[in-house]
């Protein structure tokens, strides 16, 4: 028998109360923080959809694993358990633990990339891009055509454009150390990459004798979409799809704050002996000894358990469904979203939703503030405030390509009624859209300005 209701496949053992605030309080909190949602205190946010990174809930088995943690400096039992789970899942010869994804990226960029190199990808995540740019290489995004069109649905909008990839491999091969595939594609809206696309990419890498690496933060969510959308993989176990995907590549970076069910943690892994040795030498300088890499033994144990749980298809179905449910609600209220709904977040297209606010007055930011003012829900702008370039001498900013607002779902944290509440907030947002006003920046830092910029609503 098939049920219409997809329930949370877990029950609650420990609870944390949510603050319920009044509209007046919310306005005063935002005003105090110069209209920047990053300044808000957690106690001022009712449903926090700022990010899915490190914000998930651990299972009772993970908490039990925390107690099992062995804090020996070298060769701890926790490390052995972590290593065995990761080696079985990925198949890579060398597993290097780090404290989070960007620590893996920093080491990867240092040991594999030289000035002037080119790193092709479907899309680089922002910290990945920044780490390659830091060593004066050029990260390039070769997203497939369907991926560039935000509003029309296609099953695998995270795919790389194979023609463009072959073109750059054939022309600039000597400058390319490896190809990096991000699964799922965070920057492109949490969209999956098909196994077919991954296999074709692998073939091109073999033809041009290049490594293929994965930025595999959301490997389980990607495998879930493959099992739902790719003919050859219907009915295949999520764990098996995941294992196959990792084995198509020569190594990976992972932030375990995503599909590791962890609050902290990362992995760098290779098959290549020399790269692994160089990475471990650097790890000792920056993270720690190779059997703990910036993590406590108890973290490694909780992550080992999390990595066993993450490929549960009931969990993945509930997760994908909560986000697509929110997407259907948004569309029914006339709110344009990136389609289809992504694996970890819903993205509102603010450029289409509030066209009366020009990019240099931050339409996505205006929407994010309004979502907070209506119901205490925290989302984040990913548009000109985050990615635009500040104009010099009072000129308007150079706008970003898209004006998005991301509502990211922490893992196993919110229930159906929380999502219904967020849907109601979106309904009220749709009713007030004509009233929304732009913002101006009154103070900003030179880099990553969206975290700390001070703003003011235009009247
Ligand atoms: C989060 C993320 C990273 C960076 O990981 P951190 O743990 O935040 O340092 C890299 N790539 C992708 C695709 C991510 O989503």
Coordinates of C-alpha atoms and ligand atoms in Angstrom, one line a residue:
X1 CA 0.0 0.0 0.0
X2 CA 1.3 3.4 -0.9
X3 CA 0.5 6.4 1.4
X4 CA 0.1 10.0 0.2
X5 CA 1.7 11.3 3.4
X6 CA 5.4 11.1 3.5
X7 CA 6.2 11.2 7.2
X8 CA 9.5 12.2 8.9
X9 CA 11.2 8.8 9.2
X10 CA 12.3 9.6 12.7
X11 CA 10.8 10.4 16.1
X12 CA 11.9 13.1 18.5
X13 CA 14.0 12.3 21.6
X14 CA 15.4 15.6 22.6
X15 CA 13.8 19.0 21.8
X16 CA 15.0 22.6 21.6
X17 CA 12.4 25.3 21.9
X18 CA 11.8 27.7 19.0
X19 CA 11.5 31.4 19.8
X20 CA 8.2 33.0 18.8
X21 CA 8.6 36.7 18.2
X22 CA 6.2 39.6 17.4
X23 CA 6.3 41.7 14.1
X24 CA 7.4 44.6 16.2
X25 CA 10.3 42.7 17.8
X26 CA 11.4 41.4 14.5
X27 CA 11.5 44.9 13.0
X28 CA 13.6 46.1 15.9
X29 CA 16.0 43.2 15.7
X30 CA 16.6 43.8 12.0
X31 CA 16.9 47.6 12.5
X32 CA 19.5 47.0 15.2
X33 CA 21.6 44.9 12.8
X34 CA 21.3 47.5 10.0
X35 CA 19.0 45.2 8.0
X36 CA 21.5 42.3 7.7
X37 CA 20.0 38.9 8.6
X38 CA 23.5 37.6 9.3
X39 CA 23.6 39.8 12.4
X40 CA 20.5 38.2 14.0
X41 CA 20.9 36.1 17.0
X42 CA 19.7 32.5 16.8
X43 CA 17.2 33.2 19.6
X44 CA 15.5 35.8 17.3
X45 CA 14.9 33.4 14.4
X46 CA 11.9 31.0 14.5
X47 CA 12.7 28.8 11.5
X48 CA 16.3 29.1 10.4
X49 CA 16.8 28.4 6.7
X50 CA 20.1 30.3 6.4
X51 CA 22.1 27.2 5.5
X52 CA 22.1 23.4 5.5
X53 CA 25.7 23.4 6.5
X54 CA 26.5 21.9 9.9
X55 CA 22.9 22.7 11.1
X56 CA 21.4 19.2 11.0
X57 CA 20.4 17.0 13.9
X58 CA 22.3 14.0 15.0
X59 CA 20.7 10.6 15.6
X60 CA 20.7 8.8 19.0
X61 CA 23.2 6.4 17.4
X62 CA 25.5 9.4 16.6
X63 CA 25.2 10.7 20.2
X64 CA 26.1 7.2 21.4
X65 CA 29.1 7.3 19.0
X66 CA 30.2 10.6 20.6
X67 CA 30.5 8.8 23.9
X68 CA 32.5 6.1 22.2
X69 CA 35.0 8.7 20.9
X70 CA 38.6 7.7 21.5
X71 CA 40.8 10.8 22.0
X72 CA 44.2 9.1 21.4
X73 CA 46.4 11.5 19.5
X74 CA 47.5 9.0 16.9
X75 CA 45.8 5.9 15.6
X76 CA 42.6 6.3 17.7
X77 CA 39.9 3.7 17.4
X78 CA 37.5 6.4 16.3
X79 CA 39.8 7.2 13.3
X80 CA 39.9 3.5 12.4
X81 CA 36.1 3.4 12.4
X82 CA 35.8 6.6 10.4
X83 CA 38.5 5.4 7.9
X84 CA 36.7 2.1 7.3
X85 CA 33.4 3.7 6.6
X86 CA 34.8 6.3 4.2
X87 CA 37.1 3.8 2.4
X88 CA 34.1 1.4 1.9
X89 CA 31.9 4.2 0.7
X90 CA 34.3 5.9 -1.7
X91 CA 36.8 3.2 -2.6
X92 CA 39.7 5.7 -2.5
X93 CA 43.1 4.5 -1.3
X94 CA 44.0 7.6 0.8
X95 CA 41.5 9.1 3.2
X96 CA 42.5 12.4 4.8
X97 CA 40.3 13.9 7.5
X98 CA 39.9 17.7 7.8
X99 CA 37.9 20.1 9.9
X100 CA 35.6 21.2 7.0
X101 CA 35.3 21.3 3.2
X102 CA 37.3 24.4 2.6
X103 CA 40.3 23.0 4.6
X104 CA 40.3 20.1 2.1
X105 CA 40.1 22.6 -0.8
X106 CA 43.0 24.7 0.6
X107 CA 45.2 21.6 0.7
X108 CA 44.0 20.4 -2.7
X109 CA 44.7 23.8 -4.3
X110 CA 48.2 24.0 -2.7
X111 CA 49.4 20.5 -3.7
X112 CA 47.8 20.2 -7.2
X113 CA 47.4 23.7 -8.7
X114 CA 49.9 26.2 -10.1
X115 CA 49.6 29.8 -11.1
X116 CA 48.0 30.1 -14.5
X117 CA 46.2 26.7 -14.3
X118 CA 42.6 26.2 -15.4
X119 CA 40.1 24.2 -13.4
X120 CA 37.0 23.2 -15.4
X121 CA 33.9 22.3 -13.4
X122 CA 30.1 22.2 -13.8
X123 CA 30.1 25.0 -11.2
X124 CA 32.6 25.9 -8.5
X125 CA 31.3 26.6 -5.1
X126 CA 32.4 30.0 -3.8
X127 CA 35.0 28.8 -1.3
X128 CA 36.4 26.3 -3.9
X129 CA 36.6 29.1 -6.4
X130 CA 38.3 31.4 -3.9
X131 CA 40.9 28.7 -3.0
X132 CA 41.9 28.2 -6.6
X133 CA 42.0 32.0 -7.2
X134 CA 44.2 32.4 -4.2
X135 CA 46.9 30.3 -5.9
X136 CA 46.3 32.4 -9.1
X137 CA 44.6 29.7 -11.1
X138 CA 41.4 30.2 -13.2
X139 CA 38.3 28.2 -12.1
X140 CA 35.8 28.0 -14.9
X141 CA 32.2 27.0 -14.9
X142 CA 30.9 24.9 -17.8
X143 CA 27.3 24.4 -16.7
X144 CA 25.0 22.6 -19.3
X145 CA 22.5 24.7 -21.2
X146 CA 19.4 23.5 -19.2
X147 CA 21.2 24.6 -16.0
X148 CA 21.5 28.2 -17.3
X149 CA 17.8 28.6 -17.6
X150 CA 16.6 28.9 -14.0
X151 CA 12.9 28.7 -14.4
X152 CA 12.3 25.7 -16.7
X153 CA 12.5 22.2 -15.2
X154 CA 14.9 19.5 -16.4
X155 CA 16.0 16.4 -14.5
X156 CA 19.8 17.0 -14.4
X157 CA 20.5 20.7 -14.4
X158 CA 23.8 20.2 -12.6
X159 CA 25.4 18.5 -15.6
X160 CA 28.6 19.8 -17.2
X161 CA 28.5 20.8 -20.8
X162 CA 30.5 18.0 -22.4
X163 CA 31.3 19.9 -25.7
X164 CA 32.7 22.9 -23.9
X165 CA 34.7 20.5 -21.6
X166 CA 36.2 18.7 -24.6
X167 CA 36.9 22.0 -26.2
X168 CA 38.9 23.3 -23.3
X169 CA 40.7 20.0 -22.7
X170 CA 41.8 19.8 -26.3
X171 CA 42.9 23.5 -26.5
X172 CA 44.3 24.1 -23.0
X173 CA 45.1 20.6 -21.8
X174 CA 48.6 21.3 -20.5
X175 CA 47.2 23.9 -18.1
X176 CA 44.5 21.7 -16.6
X177 CA 45.5 19.6 -13.5
X178 CA 42.0 18.0 -13.1
X179 CA 38.3 18.4 -13.8
X180 CA 36.1 19.0 -10.7
X181 CA 32.5 17.9 -10.6
X182 CA 30.3 19.3 -7.9
X183 CA 27.5 16.9 -6.8
X184 CA 24.9 18.2 -6.3
X185 CA 25.6 21.6 -7.8
X186 CA 25.1 24.0 -4.9
X187 CA 25.8 27.2 -6.8
X188 CA 23.4 26.1 -9.6
X189 CA 20.5 25.6 -7.2
X190 CA 21.2 22.2 -5.6
X191 CA 20.7 20.5 -9.0
X192 CA 21.9 16.9 -9.6
X193 CA 24.4 15.5 -12.0
X194 CA 23.4 12.3 -13.9
X195 CA 25.5 9.2 -13.8
X196 CA 25.6 9.4 -17.6
X197 CA 27.1 12.8 -17.5
X198 CA 29.6 11.7 -14.9
X199 CA 30.6 8.7 -17.0
X200 CA 31.1 10.8 -20.1
X201 CA 33.2 13.3 -18.1
X202 CA 35.3 10.4 -16.9
X203 CA 35.8 9.2 -20.5
X204 CA 36.9 12.7 -21.6
X205 CA 39.3 12.8 -18.6
X206 CA 40.8 9.5 -19.6
X207 CA 41.1 10.6 -23.2
X208 CA 43.1 13.7 -22.2
X209 CA 44.8 11.9 -19.3
X210 CA 43.4 14.1 -16.5
X211 CA 42.2 13.3 -13.0
X212 CA 38.5 13.6 -12.3
X213 CA 37.8 14.8 -8.8
X214 CA 34.4 15.3 -7.0
X215 CA 33.3 18.1 -4.8
X216 CA 30.9 15.6 -3.2
X217 CA 29.3 17.5 -0.3
X218 CA 25.8 16.2 -1.3
X219 CA 26.6 12.8 -2.7
X220 CA 23.6 11.1 -1.1
X221 CA 21.1 13.8 -2.4
X222 CA 22.6 13.4 -5.8
X223 CA 22.2 9.6 -5.7
X224 CA 18.6 10.1 -4.6
X225 CA 17.8 12.2 -7.7
X226 CA 19.6 9.6 -9.9
X227 CA 17.5 6.8 -8.4
X228 CA 14.4 8.9 -9.2
X229 CA 15.2 10.4 -12.6
X230 CA 17.7 8.2 -14.4
X231 CA 16.2 5.2 -16.2
X232 CA 19.2 2.9 -15.7
X233 CA 19.2 3.5 -12.0
X234 CA 15.6 3.1 -11.0
X235 CA 15.4 0.6 -8.2
X236 CA 19.2 0.6 -7.6
X237 CA 20.1 1.1 -3.9
X238 CA 21.3 4.6 -3.0
X239 CA 24.4 3.2 -1.4
X240 CA 25.3 1.4 -4.6
X241 CA 24.8 4.5 -6.7
X242 CA 26.9 6.5 -4.3
X243 CA 29.7 3.9 -4.4
X244 CA 29.7 3.8 -8.2
X245 CA 29.8 7.6 -8.5
X246 CA 32.8 7.9 -6.2
X247 CA 34.6 5.1 -8.1
X248 CA 34.2 7.0 -11.4
X249 CA 36.5 9.7 -9.9
X250 CA 40.2 9.6 -8.7
X251 CA 39.5 11.5 -5.5
X252 CA 37.2 14.0 -3.8
X253 CA 36.8 16.8 -1.3
X254 CA 33.7 16.6 1.0
X255 CA 32.3 18.9 3.6
X256 CA 30.8 16.5 6.1
X257 CA 28.6 19.4 7.4
X258 CA 26.3 18.5 4.5
X259 CA 25.8 14.8 3.7
X260 CA 27.9 13.6 6.6
X261 CA 25.2 14.4 9.1
X262 CA 27.8 16.3 11.0
X263 CA 28.1 19.6 12.7
X264 CA 31.7 19.8 11.6
X265 CA 34.1 17.7 9.5
X266 CA 35.6 17.2 6.0
X267 CA 37.5 14.8 3.8
X268 CA 40.2 15.0 1.2
X269 CA 40.7 11.7 -0.6
X270 CA 42.9 10.4 -3.5
X271 CA 44.0 7.3 -5.2
X272 CA 47.3 8.9 -6.1
X273 CA 50.2 8.1 -3.6
X274 CA 52.2 11.2 -4.2
X275 CA 49.4 13.7 -3.9
X276 CA 48.3 12.0 -0.7
X277 CA 51.7 12.2 0.7
X278 CA 52.0 15.9 -0.1
X279 CA 48.6 16.5 1.3
X280 CA 49.4 14.8 4.6
X281 CA 52.6 16.8 5.0
X282 CA 50.5 20.0 4.6
X283 CA 47.8 18.6 6.8
X284 CA 50.2 18.3 9.7
X285 CA 51.1 22.0 9.4
X286 CA 47.5 23.3 9.1
X287 CA 45.0 20.8 10.5
X288 CA 46.7 18.1 12.6
X289 CA 48.1 14.6 12.6
X290 CA 46.7 12.5 9.7
X291 CA 44.6 10.3 12.0
X292 CA 42.5 13.2 13.3
X293 CA 43.0 16.2 10.9
X294 CA 41.4 19.0 12.9
X295 CA 38.7 16.8 14.5
X296 CA 38.2 15.3 17.9
X297 CA 38.0 11.5 18.1
X298 CA 34.3 11.9 19.1
X299 CA 33.6 13.9 15.9
X300 CA 35.1 11.2 13.7
X301 CA 33.0 8.6 15.4
X302 CA 29.8 10.6 15.0
X303 CA 30.6 11.2 11.4
X304 CA 31.3 7.5 10.7
X305 CA 27.8 6.8 12.0
X306 CA 26.3 9.7 10.1
X307 CA 27.9 8.4 6.8
X308 CA 26.1 5.1 7.4
X309 CA 22.7 6.8 7.9
X310 CA 22.8 9.4 5.2
X311 CA 22.0 7.0 2.3
X312 CA 18.7 5.8 3.9
X313 CA 16.2 6.2 1.1
X314 CA 13.3 7.0 3.5
X315 CA 15.2 9.9 4.9
X316 CA 16.2 11.1 1.4
X317 CA 12.6 10.9 0.2
X318 CA 11.3 12.9 3.2
X319 CA 14.1 15.5 2.6
X320 CA 13.5 15.9 -1.1
X321 CA 9.8 15.9 -0.6
X322 CA 9.8 18.7 2.0
X323 CA 11.6 20.9 -0.4
X324 CA 9.6 20.1 -3.5
X325 CA 6.4 20.6 -1.4
X326 CA 7.5 24.1 -0.4
X327 CA 8.3 24.7 -4.1
X328 CA 4.8 23.7 -5.2
X329 CA 3.3 26.0 -2.6
X330 CA 5.5 28.9 -3.7
X331 CA 4.5 28.4 -7.4
X332 CA 0.8 28.2 -6.4
X333 CA 1.2 31.7 -4.8
X334 CA 2.9 33.0 -8.0
X335 CA 6.4 33.1 -6.6
X336 CA 8.9 32.2 -9.3
X337 CA 11.5 29.6 -8.2
X338 CA 14.4 27.7 -9.6
X339 CA 12.9 24.6 -11.1
X340 CA 12.8 21.8 -10.2
X341 CA 13.3 22.4 -6.5
X342 CA 16.8 21.5 -5.4
X343 CA 18.1 18.8 -3.1
X344 CA 18.9 21.0 -0.1
X345 CA 17.1 24.3 -0.7
X346 CA 14.4 26.2 -2.5
X347 CA 15.6 29.2 -4.5
X348 CA 13.3 32.2 -5.2
X349 CA 14.0 34.1 -8.3
X350 CA 13.8 37.7 -7.0
X351 CA 14.6 39.3 -10.3
X352 CA 11.4 37.9 -11.8
X353 CA 9.4 38.2 -8.6
X354 CA 10.0 41.9 -7.8
X355 CA 11.1 43.4 -11.1
X356 CA 10.4 46.9 -9.8
X357 CA 13.5 46.7 -7.6
X358 CA 16.7 47.1 -9.7
X359 CA 19.7 44.8 -9.0
X360 CA 21.7 47.6 -7.4
X361 CA 18.9 48.0 -4.8
X362 CA 19.2 44.3 -3.9
X363 CA 15.8 42.7 -4.7
X364 CA 16.8 39.4 -3.2
X365 CA 17.8 41.1 0.0
X366 CA 14.5 42.9 0.2
X367 CA 12.7 39.6 -0.2
X368 CA 14.9 37.9 2.5
X369 CA 14.2 40.8 4.9
X370 CA 10.5 40.6 4.2
X371 CA 10.4 36.8 4.9
X372 CA 12.0 37.5 8.3
X373 CA 9.6 40.4 9.1
X374 CA 6.6 38.4 8.2
X375 CA 7.3 35.2 10.1
X376 CA 10.8 35.1 11.7
X377 CA 12.1 32.8 8.9
X378 CA 15.7 33.4 8.0
X379 CA 16.8 33.0 4.3
X380 CA 19.8 34.3 2.5
X381 CA 20.2 36.6 -0.6
X382 CA 22.5 35.1 -3.3
X383 CA 22.5 38.0 -5.8
X384 CA 24.1 41.4 -6.2
X385 CA 24.6 41.9 -2.5
X386 CA 26.5 38.6 -2.2
X387 CA 28.2 38.4 -5.7
X388 CA 27.9 41.9 -7.3
X389 CA 30.8 44.3 -7.5
X390 CA 30.6 47.5 -5.6
X391 CA 30.5 50.6 -7.9
X392 CA 33.2 53.2 -7.4
X393 CA 32.5 56.8 -6.7
X394 CA 28.8 56.4 -6.2
X395 CA 28.2 54.5 -9.4
X396 CA 25.7 51.6 -9.1
X397 CA 27.1 48.1 -8.5
X398 CA 27.9 45.7 -11.2
X399 CA 25.1 43.2 -10.8
X400 CA 25.3 39.5 -10.3
X401 CA 23.9 37.2 -13.0
X402 CA 21.0 36.1 -10.9
X403 CA 19.1 37.6 -7.9
X404 CA 18.2 34.6 -5.8
X405 CA 17.0 34.0 -2.3
X406 CA 17.8 30.6 -0.8
X407 CA 15.8 28.8 1.8
X408 CA 18.0 25.9 2.8
X409 CA 16.7 23.1 4.9
X410 CA 18.8 21.8 7.8
X411 CA 18.9 18.0 7.9
X412 CA 16.3 16.1 10.1
X413 CA 15.6 19.3 11.9
X414 CA 12.2 20.7 10.9
X415 CA 8.9 18.9 10.5
X416 CA 6.0 19.1 8.1
X417 CA 4.2 21.7 10.2
X418 CA 7.3 23.9 10.1
X419 CA 7.3 23.6 6.3
X420 CA 3.6 24.5 6.3
X421 CA 4.3 27.5 8.4
X422 CA 7.1 28.6 6.0
X423 CA 4.6 28.1 3.1
X424 CA 2.2 30.5 4.9
X425 CA 5.0 33.0 5.2
X426 CA 5.6 32.7 1.5
X427 CA 1.8 33.2 0.8
X428 CA 1.9 36.5 2.7
X429 CA 5.1 37.4 0.9
X430 CA 3.3 37.0 -2.4
X431 CA 0.5 39.3 -1.2
X432 CA 2.9 42.1 -0.1
X433 CA 5.3 42.0 -3.1
X434 CA 4.1 45.3 -4.7
X435 CA 5.0 47.0 -1.5
X436 CA 8.5 45.8 -1.2
X437 CA 11.2 48.4 -1.5
X438 CA 14.9 48.3 -2.4
X439 CA 17.8 48.8 0.0
X440 CA 21.0 50.8 -0.1
X441 CA 24.3 50.0 1.5
X442 CA 25.6 52.4 4.1
X443 CA 28.8 50.6 5.0
X444 CA 30.6 47.5 3.5
X445 CA 33.8 45.6 3.7
X446 CA 36.0 45.0 0.6
X447 CA 35.4 41.2 0.5
X448 CA 32.4 38.9 1.1
X449 CA 30.4 42.0 1.9
X450 CA 27.0 40.3 2.4
X451 CA 28.1 38.9 5.8
X452 CA 28.7 42.2 7.5
X453 CA 27.4 45.1 5.2
X454 CA 25.1 47.6 6.9
X455 CA 22.0 48.6 4.9
X456 CA 19.0 50.8 5.0
X457 CA 15.6 50.5 3.3
X458 CA 14.9 53.0 0.6
X459 CA 11.7 55.1 1.2
Ligands
LIG1 C1 29.7 23.8 1.8 C2 30.4 23.5 0.5 C3 31.8 23.6 0.5 C4 32.7 24.1 1.6 O1 32.6 23.4 2.7 P1 32.7 24.0 4.2 O2 32.5 22.8 5.1 O3 31.6 25.0 4.3 O4 34.1 24.6 4.3 C5 32.4 23.2 -0.7 N1 31.7 22.9 -1.8 C6 30.3 22.8 -1.8 C7 29.6 22.3 -2.9 C8 29.7 23.1 -0.6 O5 28.3 23.1 -0.6

